[in-house]
XYZ file of C-alpha atoms in Angstrom:
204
model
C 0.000 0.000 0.000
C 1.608 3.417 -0.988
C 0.705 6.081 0.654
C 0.084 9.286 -0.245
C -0.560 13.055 1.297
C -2.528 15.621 -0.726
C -1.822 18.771 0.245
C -3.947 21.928 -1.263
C -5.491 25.116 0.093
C -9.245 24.343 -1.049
C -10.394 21.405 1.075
C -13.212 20.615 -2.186
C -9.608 20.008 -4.437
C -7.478 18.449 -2.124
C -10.835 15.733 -1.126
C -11.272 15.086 -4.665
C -7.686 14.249 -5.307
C -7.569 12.030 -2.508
C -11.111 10.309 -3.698
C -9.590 9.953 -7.225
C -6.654 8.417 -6.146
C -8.077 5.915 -3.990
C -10.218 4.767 -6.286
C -7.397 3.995 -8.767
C -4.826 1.856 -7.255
C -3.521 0.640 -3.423
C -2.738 4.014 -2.296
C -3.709 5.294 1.437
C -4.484 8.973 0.767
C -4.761 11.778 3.673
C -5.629 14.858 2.670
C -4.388 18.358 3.957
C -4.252 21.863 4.040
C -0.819 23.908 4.116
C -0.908 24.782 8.025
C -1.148 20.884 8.804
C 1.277 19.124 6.171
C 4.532 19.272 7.736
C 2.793 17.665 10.968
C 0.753 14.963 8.784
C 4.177 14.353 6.904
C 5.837 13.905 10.420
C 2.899 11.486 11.869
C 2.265 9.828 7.980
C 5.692 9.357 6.934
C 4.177 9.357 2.794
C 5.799 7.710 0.453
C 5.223 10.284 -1.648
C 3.658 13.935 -1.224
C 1.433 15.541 -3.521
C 1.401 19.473 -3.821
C -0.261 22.010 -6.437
C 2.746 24.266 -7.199
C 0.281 27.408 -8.109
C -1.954 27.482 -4.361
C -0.532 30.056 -2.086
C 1.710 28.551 1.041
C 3.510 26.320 -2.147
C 6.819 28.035 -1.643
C 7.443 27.480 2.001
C 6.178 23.820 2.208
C 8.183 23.195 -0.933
C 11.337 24.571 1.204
C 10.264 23.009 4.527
C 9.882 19.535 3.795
C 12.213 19.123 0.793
C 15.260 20.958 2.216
C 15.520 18.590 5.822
C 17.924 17.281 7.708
C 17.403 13.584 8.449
C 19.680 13.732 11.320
C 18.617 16.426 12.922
C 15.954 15.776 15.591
C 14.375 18.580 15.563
C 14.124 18.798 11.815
C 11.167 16.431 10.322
C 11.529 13.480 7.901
C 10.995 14.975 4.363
C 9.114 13.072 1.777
C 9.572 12.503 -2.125
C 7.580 15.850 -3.720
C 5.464 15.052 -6.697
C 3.955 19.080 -8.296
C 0.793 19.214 -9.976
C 1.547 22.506 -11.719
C 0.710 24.975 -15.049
C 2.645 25.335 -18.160
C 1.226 29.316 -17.744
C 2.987 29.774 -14.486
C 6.963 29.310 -15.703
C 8.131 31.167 -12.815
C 6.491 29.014 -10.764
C 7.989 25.517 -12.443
C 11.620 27.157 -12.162
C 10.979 27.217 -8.105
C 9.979 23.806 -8.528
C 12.777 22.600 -10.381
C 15.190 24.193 -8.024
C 13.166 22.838 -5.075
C 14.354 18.647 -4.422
C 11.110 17.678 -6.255
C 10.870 14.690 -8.100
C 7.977 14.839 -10.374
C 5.972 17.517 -11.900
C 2.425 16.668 -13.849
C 0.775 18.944 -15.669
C -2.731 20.055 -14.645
C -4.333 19.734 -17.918
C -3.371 16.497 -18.421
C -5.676 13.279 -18.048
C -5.894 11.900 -14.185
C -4.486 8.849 -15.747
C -0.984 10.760 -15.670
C -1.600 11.878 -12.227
C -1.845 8.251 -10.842
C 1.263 7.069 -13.176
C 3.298 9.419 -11.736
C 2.487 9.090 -8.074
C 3.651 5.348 -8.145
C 6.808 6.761 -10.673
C 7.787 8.945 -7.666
C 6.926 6.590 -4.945
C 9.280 4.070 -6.553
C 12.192 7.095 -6.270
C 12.038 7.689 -10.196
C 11.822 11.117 -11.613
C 8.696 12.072 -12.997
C 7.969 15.359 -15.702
C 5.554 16.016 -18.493
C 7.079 17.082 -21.481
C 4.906 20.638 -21.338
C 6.066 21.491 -18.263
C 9.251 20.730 -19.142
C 9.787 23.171 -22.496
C 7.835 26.014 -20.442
C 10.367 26.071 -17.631
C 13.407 26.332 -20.157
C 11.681 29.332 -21.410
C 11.048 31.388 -18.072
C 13.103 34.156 -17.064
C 15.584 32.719 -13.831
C 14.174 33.760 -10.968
C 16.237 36.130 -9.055
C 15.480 35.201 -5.398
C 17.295 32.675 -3.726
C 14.867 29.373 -2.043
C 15.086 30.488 1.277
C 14.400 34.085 0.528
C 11.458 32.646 -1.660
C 10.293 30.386 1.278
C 10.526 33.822 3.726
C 8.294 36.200 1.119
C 6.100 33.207 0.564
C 5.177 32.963 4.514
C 4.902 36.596 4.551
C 2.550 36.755 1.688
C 0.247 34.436 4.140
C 0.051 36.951 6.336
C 2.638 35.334 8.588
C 4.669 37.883 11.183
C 8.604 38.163 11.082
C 8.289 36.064 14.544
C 6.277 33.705 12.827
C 8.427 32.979 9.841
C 11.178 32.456 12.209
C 9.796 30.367 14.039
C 8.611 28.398 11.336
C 11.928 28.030 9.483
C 13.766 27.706 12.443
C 15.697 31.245 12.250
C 16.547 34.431 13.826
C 14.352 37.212 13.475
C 17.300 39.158 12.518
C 18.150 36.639 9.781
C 14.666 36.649 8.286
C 14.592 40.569 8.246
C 17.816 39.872 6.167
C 16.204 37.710 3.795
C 13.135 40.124 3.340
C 15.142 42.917 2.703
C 17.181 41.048 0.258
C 14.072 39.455 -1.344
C 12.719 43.137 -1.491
C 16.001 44.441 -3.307
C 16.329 41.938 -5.720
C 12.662 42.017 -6.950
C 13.198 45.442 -7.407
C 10.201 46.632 -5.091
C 9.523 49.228 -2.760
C 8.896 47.479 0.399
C 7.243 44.472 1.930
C 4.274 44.521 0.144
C 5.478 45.530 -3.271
C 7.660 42.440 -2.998
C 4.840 39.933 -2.360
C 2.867 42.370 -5.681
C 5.717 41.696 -7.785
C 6.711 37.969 -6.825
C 2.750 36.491 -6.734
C 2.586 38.697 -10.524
C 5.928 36.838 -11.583
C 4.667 33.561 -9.837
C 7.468 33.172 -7.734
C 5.085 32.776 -4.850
Protein backbone atom coordinates (compact mmCIF):
# COMPACT_ATOMS: atom_id res chain seq x y z
CA UNK A 1 0.00 0.00 0.00
CA UNK A 2 1.61 3.42 -0.99
CA UNK A 3 0.70 6.08 0.65
CA UNK A 4 0.08 9.29 -0.25
CA UNK A 5 -0.56 13.06 1.30
CA UNK A 6 -2.53 15.62 -0.73
CA UNK A 7 -1.82 18.77 0.24
CA UNK A 8 -3.95 21.93 -1.26
CA UNK A 9 -5.49 25.12 0.09
CA UNK A 10 -9.24 24.34 -1.05
CA UNK A 11 -10.39 21.40 1.08
CA UNK A 12 -13.21 20.62 -2.19
CA UNK A 13 -9.61 20.01 -4.44
CA UNK A 14 -7.48 18.45 -2.12
CA UNK A 15 -10.84 15.73 -1.13
CA UNK A 16 -11.27 15.09 -4.66
CA UNK A 17 -7.69 14.25 -5.31
CA UNK A 18 -7.57 12.03 -2.51
CA UNK A 19 -11.11 10.31 -3.70
CA UNK A 20 -9.59 9.95 -7.22
CA UNK A 21 -6.65 8.42 -6.15
CA UNK A 22 -8.08 5.91 -3.99
CA UNK A 23 -10.22 4.77 -6.29
CA UNK A 24 -7.40 4.00 -8.77
CA UNK A 25 -4.83 1.86 -7.26
CA UNK A 26 -3.52 0.64 -3.42
CA UNK A 27 -2.74 4.01 -2.30
CA UNK A 28 -3.71 5.29 1.44
CA UNK A 29 -4.48 8.97 0.77
CA UNK A 30 -4.76 11.78 3.67
CA UNK A 31 -5.63 14.86 2.67
CA UNK A 32 -4.39 18.36 3.96
CA UNK A 33 -4.25 21.86 4.04
CA UNK A 34 -0.82 23.91 4.12
CA UNK A 35 -0.91 24.78 8.02
CA UNK A 36 -1.15 20.88 8.80
CA UNK A 37 1.28 19.12 6.17
CA UNK A 38 4.53 19.27 7.74
CA UNK A 39 2.79 17.67 10.97
CA UNK A 40 0.75 14.96 8.78
CA UNK A 41 4.18 14.35 6.90
CA UNK A 42 5.84 13.90 10.42
CA UNK A 43 2.90 11.49 11.87
CA UNK A 44 2.27 9.83 7.98
CA UNK A 45 5.69 9.36 6.93
CA UNK A 46 4.18 9.36 2.79
CA UNK A 47 5.80 7.71 0.45
CA UNK A 48 5.22 10.28 -1.65
CA UNK A 49 3.66 13.93 -1.22
CA UNK A 50 1.43 15.54 -3.52
CA UNK A 51 1.40 19.47 -3.82
CA UNK A 52 -0.26 22.01 -6.44
CA UNK A 53 2.75 24.27 -7.20
CA UNK A 54 0.28 27.41 -8.11
CA UNK A 55 -1.95 27.48 -4.36
CA UNK A 56 -0.53 30.06 -2.09
CA UNK A 57 1.71 28.55 1.04
CA UNK A 58 3.51 26.32 -2.15
CA UNK A 59 6.82 28.04 -1.64
CA UNK A 60 7.44 27.48 2.00
CA UNK A 61 6.18 23.82 2.21
CA UNK A 62 8.18 23.19 -0.93
CA UNK A 63 11.34 24.57 1.20
CA UNK A 64 10.26 23.01 4.53
CA UNK A 65 9.88 19.53 3.79
CA UNK A 66 12.21 19.12 0.79
CA UNK A 67 15.26 20.96 2.22
CA UNK A 68 15.52 18.59 5.82
CA UNK A 69 17.92 17.28 7.71
CA UNK A 70 17.40 13.58 8.45
CA UNK A 71 19.68 13.73 11.32
CA UNK A 72 18.62 16.43 12.92
CA UNK A 73 15.95 15.78 15.59
CA UNK A 74 14.38 18.58 15.56
CA UNK A 75 14.12 18.80 11.81
CA UNK A 76 11.17 16.43 10.32
CA UNK A 77 11.53 13.48 7.90
CA UNK A 78 10.99 14.98 4.36
CA UNK A 79 9.11 13.07 1.78
CA UNK A 80 9.57 12.50 -2.13
CA UNK A 81 7.58 15.85 -3.72
CA UNK A 82 5.46 15.05 -6.70
CA UNK A 83 3.96 19.08 -8.30
CA UNK A 84 0.79 19.21 -9.98
CA UNK A 85 1.55 22.51 -11.72
CA UNK A 86 0.71 24.98 -15.05
CA UNK A 87 2.65 25.34 -18.16
CA UNK A 88 1.23 29.32 -17.74
CA UNK A 89 2.99 29.77 -14.49
CA UNK A 90 6.96 29.31 -15.70
CA UNK A 91 8.13 31.17 -12.82
CA UNK A 92 6.49 29.01 -10.76
CA UNK A 93 7.99 25.52 -12.44
CA UNK A 94 11.62 27.16 -12.16
CA UNK A 95 10.98 27.22 -8.11
CA UNK A 96 9.98 23.81 -8.53
CA UNK A 97 12.78 22.60 -10.38
CA UNK A 98 15.19 24.19 -8.02
CA UNK A 99 13.17 22.84 -5.08
CA UNK A 100 14.35 18.65 -4.42
CA UNK A 101 11.11 17.68 -6.26
CA UNK A 102 10.87 14.69 -8.10
CA UNK A 103 7.98 14.84 -10.37
CA UNK A 104 5.97 17.52 -11.90
CA UNK A 105 2.43 16.67 -13.85
CA UNK A 106 0.77 18.94 -15.67
CA UNK A 107 -2.73 20.05 -14.65
CA UNK A 108 -4.33 19.73 -17.92
CA UNK A 109 -3.37 16.50 -18.42
CA UNK A 110 -5.68 13.28 -18.05
CA UNK A 111 -5.89 11.90 -14.19
CA UNK A 112 -4.49 8.85 -15.75
CA UNK A 113 -0.98 10.76 -15.67
CA UNK A 114 -1.60 11.88 -12.23
CA UNK A 115 -1.85 8.25 -10.84
CA UNK A 116 1.26 7.07 -13.18
CA UNK A 117 3.30 9.42 -11.74
CA UNK A 118 2.49 9.09 -8.07
CA UNK A 119 3.65 5.35 -8.15
CA UNK A 120 6.81 6.76 -10.67
CA UNK A 121 7.79 8.95 -7.67
CA UNK A 122 6.93 6.59 -4.95
CA UNK A 123 9.28 4.07 -6.55
CA UNK A 124 12.19 7.10 -6.27
CA UNK A 125 12.04 7.69 -10.20
CA UNK A 126 11.82 11.12 -11.61
CA UNK A 127 8.70 12.07 -13.00
CA UNK A 128 7.97 15.36 -15.70
CA UNK A 129 5.55 16.02 -18.49
CA UNK A 130 7.08 17.08 -21.48
CA UNK A 131 4.91 20.64 -21.34
CA UNK A 132 6.07 21.49 -18.26
CA UNK A 133 9.25 20.73 -19.14
CA UNK A 134 9.79 23.17 -22.50
CA UNK A 135 7.84 26.01 -20.44
CA UNK A 136 10.37 26.07 -17.63
CA UNK A 137 13.41 26.33 -20.16
CA UNK A 138 11.68 29.33 -21.41
CA UNK A 139 11.05 31.39 -18.07
CA UNK A 140 13.10 34.16 -17.06
CA UNK A 141 15.58 32.72 -13.83
CA UNK A 142 14.17 33.76 -10.97
CA UNK A 143 16.24 36.13 -9.06
CA UNK A 144 15.48 35.20 -5.40
CA UNK A 145 17.30 32.68 -3.73
CA UNK A 146 14.87 29.37 -2.04
CA UNK A 147 15.09 30.49 1.28
CA UNK A 148 14.40 34.08 0.53
CA UNK A 149 11.46 32.65 -1.66
CA UNK A 150 10.29 30.39 1.28
CA UNK A 151 10.53 33.82 3.73
CA UNK A 152 8.29 36.20 1.12
CA UNK A 153 6.10 33.21 0.56
CA UNK A 154 5.18 32.96 4.51
CA UNK A 155 4.90 36.60 4.55
CA UNK A 156 2.55 36.75 1.69
CA UNK A 157 0.25 34.44 4.14
CA UNK A 158 0.05 36.95 6.34
CA UNK A 159 2.64 35.33 8.59
CA UNK A 160 4.67 37.88 11.18
CA UNK A 161 8.60 38.16 11.08
CA UNK A 162 8.29 36.06 14.54
CA UNK A 163 6.28 33.71 12.83
CA UNK A 164 8.43 32.98 9.84
CA UNK A 165 11.18 32.46 12.21
CA UNK A 166 9.80 30.37 14.04
CA UNK A 167 8.61 28.40 11.34
CA UNK A 168 11.93 28.03 9.48
CA UNK A 169 13.77 27.71 12.44
CA UNK A 170 15.70 31.24 12.25
CA UNK A 171 16.55 34.43 13.83
CA UNK A 172 14.35 37.21 13.47
CA UNK A 173 17.30 39.16 12.52
CA UNK A 174 18.15 36.64 9.78
CA UNK A 175 14.67 36.65 8.29
CA UNK A 176 14.59 40.57 8.25
CA UNK A 177 17.82 39.87 6.17
CA UNK A 178 16.20 37.71 3.79
CA UNK A 179 13.13 40.12 3.34
CA UNK A 180 15.14 42.92 2.70
CA UNK A 181 17.18 41.05 0.26
CA UNK A 182 14.07 39.45 -1.34
CA UNK A 183 12.72 43.14 -1.49
CA UNK A 184 16.00 44.44 -3.31
CA UNK A 185 16.33 41.94 -5.72
CA UNK A 186 12.66 42.02 -6.95
CA UNK A 187 13.20 45.44 -7.41
CA UNK A 188 10.20 46.63 -5.09
CA UNK A 189 9.52 49.23 -2.76
CA UNK A 190 8.90 47.48 0.40
CA UNK A 191 7.24 44.47 1.93
CA UNK A 192 4.27 44.52 0.14
CA UNK A 193 5.48 45.53 -3.27
CA UNK A 194 7.66 42.44 -3.00
CA UNK A 195 4.84 39.93 -2.36
CA UNK A 196 2.87 42.37 -5.68
CA UNK A 197 5.72 41.70 -7.79
CA UNK A 198 6.71 37.97 -6.82
CA UNK A 199 2.75 36.49 -6.73
CA UNK A 200 2.59 38.70 -10.52
CA UNK A 201 5.93 36.84 -11.58
CA UNK A 202 4.67 33.56 -9.84
CA UNK A 203 7.47 33.17 -7.73
CA UNK A 204 5.08 32.78 -4.85
Amino acid sequence: MTKVLVVHSVRLVRSALAALLRSEGPFEVTAAGWRTAVRETECLQPDVTVVDLDCPGAAPLLTGMGRRDRHSPSSPASSPILVLASAGTPGSLRRAFRAPVLGCVDKDGSPGRLVRAVRRVAAGERFMDASLASACMEAEPVPLSPRELSVLARAAEGDSIAEIASALHLASGTVRNYMAAATRKAGARNRIDAIRISRREGWV
